XYZ file of N, CA and C in Angstrom:
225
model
N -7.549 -0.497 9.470
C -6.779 -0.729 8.269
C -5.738 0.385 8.151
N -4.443 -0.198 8.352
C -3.158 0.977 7.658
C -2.678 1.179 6.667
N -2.670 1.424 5.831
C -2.127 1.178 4.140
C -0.598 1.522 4.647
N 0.182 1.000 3.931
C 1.900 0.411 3.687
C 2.024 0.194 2.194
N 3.572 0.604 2.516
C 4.096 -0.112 1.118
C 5.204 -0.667 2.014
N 5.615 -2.091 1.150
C 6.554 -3.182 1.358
C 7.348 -3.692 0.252
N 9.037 -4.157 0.672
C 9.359 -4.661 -0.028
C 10.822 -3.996 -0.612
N 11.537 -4.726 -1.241
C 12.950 -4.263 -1.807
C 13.108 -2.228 -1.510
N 14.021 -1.564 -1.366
C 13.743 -0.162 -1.535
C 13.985 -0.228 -3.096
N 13.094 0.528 -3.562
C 12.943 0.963 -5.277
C 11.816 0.250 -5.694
N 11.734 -0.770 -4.917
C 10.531 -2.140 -5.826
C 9.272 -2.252 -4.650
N 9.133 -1.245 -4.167
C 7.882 -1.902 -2.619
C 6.990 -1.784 -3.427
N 5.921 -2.518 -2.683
C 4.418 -2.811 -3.458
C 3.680 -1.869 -2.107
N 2.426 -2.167 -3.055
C 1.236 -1.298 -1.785
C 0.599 -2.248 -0.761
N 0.403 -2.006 0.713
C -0.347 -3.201 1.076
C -0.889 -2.425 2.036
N -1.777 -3.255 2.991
C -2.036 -2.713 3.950
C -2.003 -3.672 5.104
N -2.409 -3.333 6.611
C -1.957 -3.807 7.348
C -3.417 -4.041 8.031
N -3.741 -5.368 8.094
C -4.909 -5.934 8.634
C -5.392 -6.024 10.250
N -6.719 -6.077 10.508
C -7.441 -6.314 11.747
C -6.288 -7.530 12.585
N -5.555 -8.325 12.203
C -4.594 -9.299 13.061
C -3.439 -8.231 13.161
N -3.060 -7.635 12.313
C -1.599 -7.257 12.371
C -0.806 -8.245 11.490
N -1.354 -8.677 10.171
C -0.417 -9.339 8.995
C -0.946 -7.783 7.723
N 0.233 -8.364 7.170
C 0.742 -7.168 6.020
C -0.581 -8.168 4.855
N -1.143 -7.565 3.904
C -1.965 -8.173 2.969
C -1.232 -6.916 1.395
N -1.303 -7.934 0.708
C -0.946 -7.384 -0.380
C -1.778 -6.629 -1.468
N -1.724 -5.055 -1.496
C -2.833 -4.336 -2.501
C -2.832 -4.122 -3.574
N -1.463 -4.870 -4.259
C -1.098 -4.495 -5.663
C -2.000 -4.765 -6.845
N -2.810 -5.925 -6.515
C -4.018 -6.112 -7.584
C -4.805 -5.042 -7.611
N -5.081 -4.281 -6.859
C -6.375 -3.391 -6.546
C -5.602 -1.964 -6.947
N -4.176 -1.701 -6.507
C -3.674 -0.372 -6.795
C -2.596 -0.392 -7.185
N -1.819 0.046 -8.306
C -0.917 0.203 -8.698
C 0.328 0.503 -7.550
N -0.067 1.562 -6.814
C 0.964 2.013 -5.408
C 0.378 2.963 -4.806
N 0.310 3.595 -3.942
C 0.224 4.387 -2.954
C 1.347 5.942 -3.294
N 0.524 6.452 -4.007
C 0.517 7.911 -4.141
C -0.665 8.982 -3.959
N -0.378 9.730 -4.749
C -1.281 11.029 -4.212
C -2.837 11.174 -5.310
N -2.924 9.800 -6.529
C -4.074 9.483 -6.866
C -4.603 8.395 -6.319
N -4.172 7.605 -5.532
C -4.735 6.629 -5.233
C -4.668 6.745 -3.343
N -4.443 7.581 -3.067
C -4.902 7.863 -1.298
C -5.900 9.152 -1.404
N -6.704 9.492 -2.763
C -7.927 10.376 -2.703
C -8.974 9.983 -2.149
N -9.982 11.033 -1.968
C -11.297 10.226 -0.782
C -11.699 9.140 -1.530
N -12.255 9.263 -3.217
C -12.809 7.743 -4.185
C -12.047 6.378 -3.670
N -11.066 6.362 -3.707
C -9.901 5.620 -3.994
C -10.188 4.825 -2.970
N -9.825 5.385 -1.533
C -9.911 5.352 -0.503
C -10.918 4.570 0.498
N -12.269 5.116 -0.387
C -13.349 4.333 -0.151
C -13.495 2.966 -0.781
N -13.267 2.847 -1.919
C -13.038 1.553 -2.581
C -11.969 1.100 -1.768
N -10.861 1.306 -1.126
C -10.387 0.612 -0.448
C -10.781 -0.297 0.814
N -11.409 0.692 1.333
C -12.252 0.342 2.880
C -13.290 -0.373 2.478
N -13.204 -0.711 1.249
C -14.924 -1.540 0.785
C -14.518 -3.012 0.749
N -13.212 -2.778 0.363
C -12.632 -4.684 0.090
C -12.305 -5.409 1.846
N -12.787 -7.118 1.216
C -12.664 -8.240 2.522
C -11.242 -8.013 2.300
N -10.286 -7.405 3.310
C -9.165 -7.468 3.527
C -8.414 -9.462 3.514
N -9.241 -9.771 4.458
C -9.169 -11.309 4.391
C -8.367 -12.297 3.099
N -9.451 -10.978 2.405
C -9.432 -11.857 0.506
C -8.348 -11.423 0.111
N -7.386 -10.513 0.709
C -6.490 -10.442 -0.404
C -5.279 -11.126 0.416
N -4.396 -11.086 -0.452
C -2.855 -12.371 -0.145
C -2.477 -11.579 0.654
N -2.010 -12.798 1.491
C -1.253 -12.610 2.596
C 0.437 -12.333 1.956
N 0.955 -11.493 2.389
C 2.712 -11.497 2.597
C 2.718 -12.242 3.412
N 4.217 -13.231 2.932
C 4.676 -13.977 3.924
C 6.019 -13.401 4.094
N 6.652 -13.492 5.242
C 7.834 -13.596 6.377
C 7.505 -11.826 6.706
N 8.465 -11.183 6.893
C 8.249 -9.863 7.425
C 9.111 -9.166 6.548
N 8.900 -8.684 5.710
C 9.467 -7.553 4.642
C 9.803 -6.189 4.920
N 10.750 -5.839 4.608
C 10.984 -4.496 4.834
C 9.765 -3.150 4.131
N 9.925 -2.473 5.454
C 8.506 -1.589 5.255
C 9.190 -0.123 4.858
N 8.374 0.431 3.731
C 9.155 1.062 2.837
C 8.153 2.697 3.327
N 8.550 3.910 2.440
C 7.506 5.093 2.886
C 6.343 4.850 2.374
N 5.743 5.672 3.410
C 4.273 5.285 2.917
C 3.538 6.025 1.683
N 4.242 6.789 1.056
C 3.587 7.459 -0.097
C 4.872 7.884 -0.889
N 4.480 6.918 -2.595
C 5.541 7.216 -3.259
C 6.296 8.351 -3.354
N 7.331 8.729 -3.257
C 7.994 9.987 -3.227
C 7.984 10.897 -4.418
N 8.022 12.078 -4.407
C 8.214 12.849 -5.433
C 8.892 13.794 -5.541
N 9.286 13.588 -6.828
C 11.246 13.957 -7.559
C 10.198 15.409 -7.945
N 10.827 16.518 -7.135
C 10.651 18.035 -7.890
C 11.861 18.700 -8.190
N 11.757 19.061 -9.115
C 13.238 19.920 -9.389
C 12.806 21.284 -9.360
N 13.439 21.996 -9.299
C 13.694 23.509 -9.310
C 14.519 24.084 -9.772
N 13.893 24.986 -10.926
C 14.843 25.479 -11.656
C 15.304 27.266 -11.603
């Protein structure tokens, strides 16, 4: 299992990338793929779900970074 995010740049969703090699969609299960939701808990609840069960993406979407970015300023 690879976790991904997909989709418009600004608007990607979270997914991951299944035992075939199709993109499955994680947005029910996680808001997105940042730095609370790629913790070990998180993580494990991830690896716990039938990948199977969740929706398939269809056609091939643009594959976005893999961990939401973060805006630091410095002052």
């Amino acid at each position: 299992m690879k976790l991904l995010r997909y989709g418009p740049a600004g608007k990607e969703k979270p997914g991951l990338l299944d035992s075939d090699g199709k993109i499955r969609d994680l947005s029910q299960v996680i808001d997105d793929l940042n730095g609370d939701t790629v913790s070990p808990a998180s993580l494990r609840k991830i690896a716990k779900l039938n990948e199977k069960r969740l929706p398939l993406v269809k056609g091939r979407p643009r594959l976005g970074p893999p961990i939401v970015p973060r805006r630091t300023f410095a002052i």
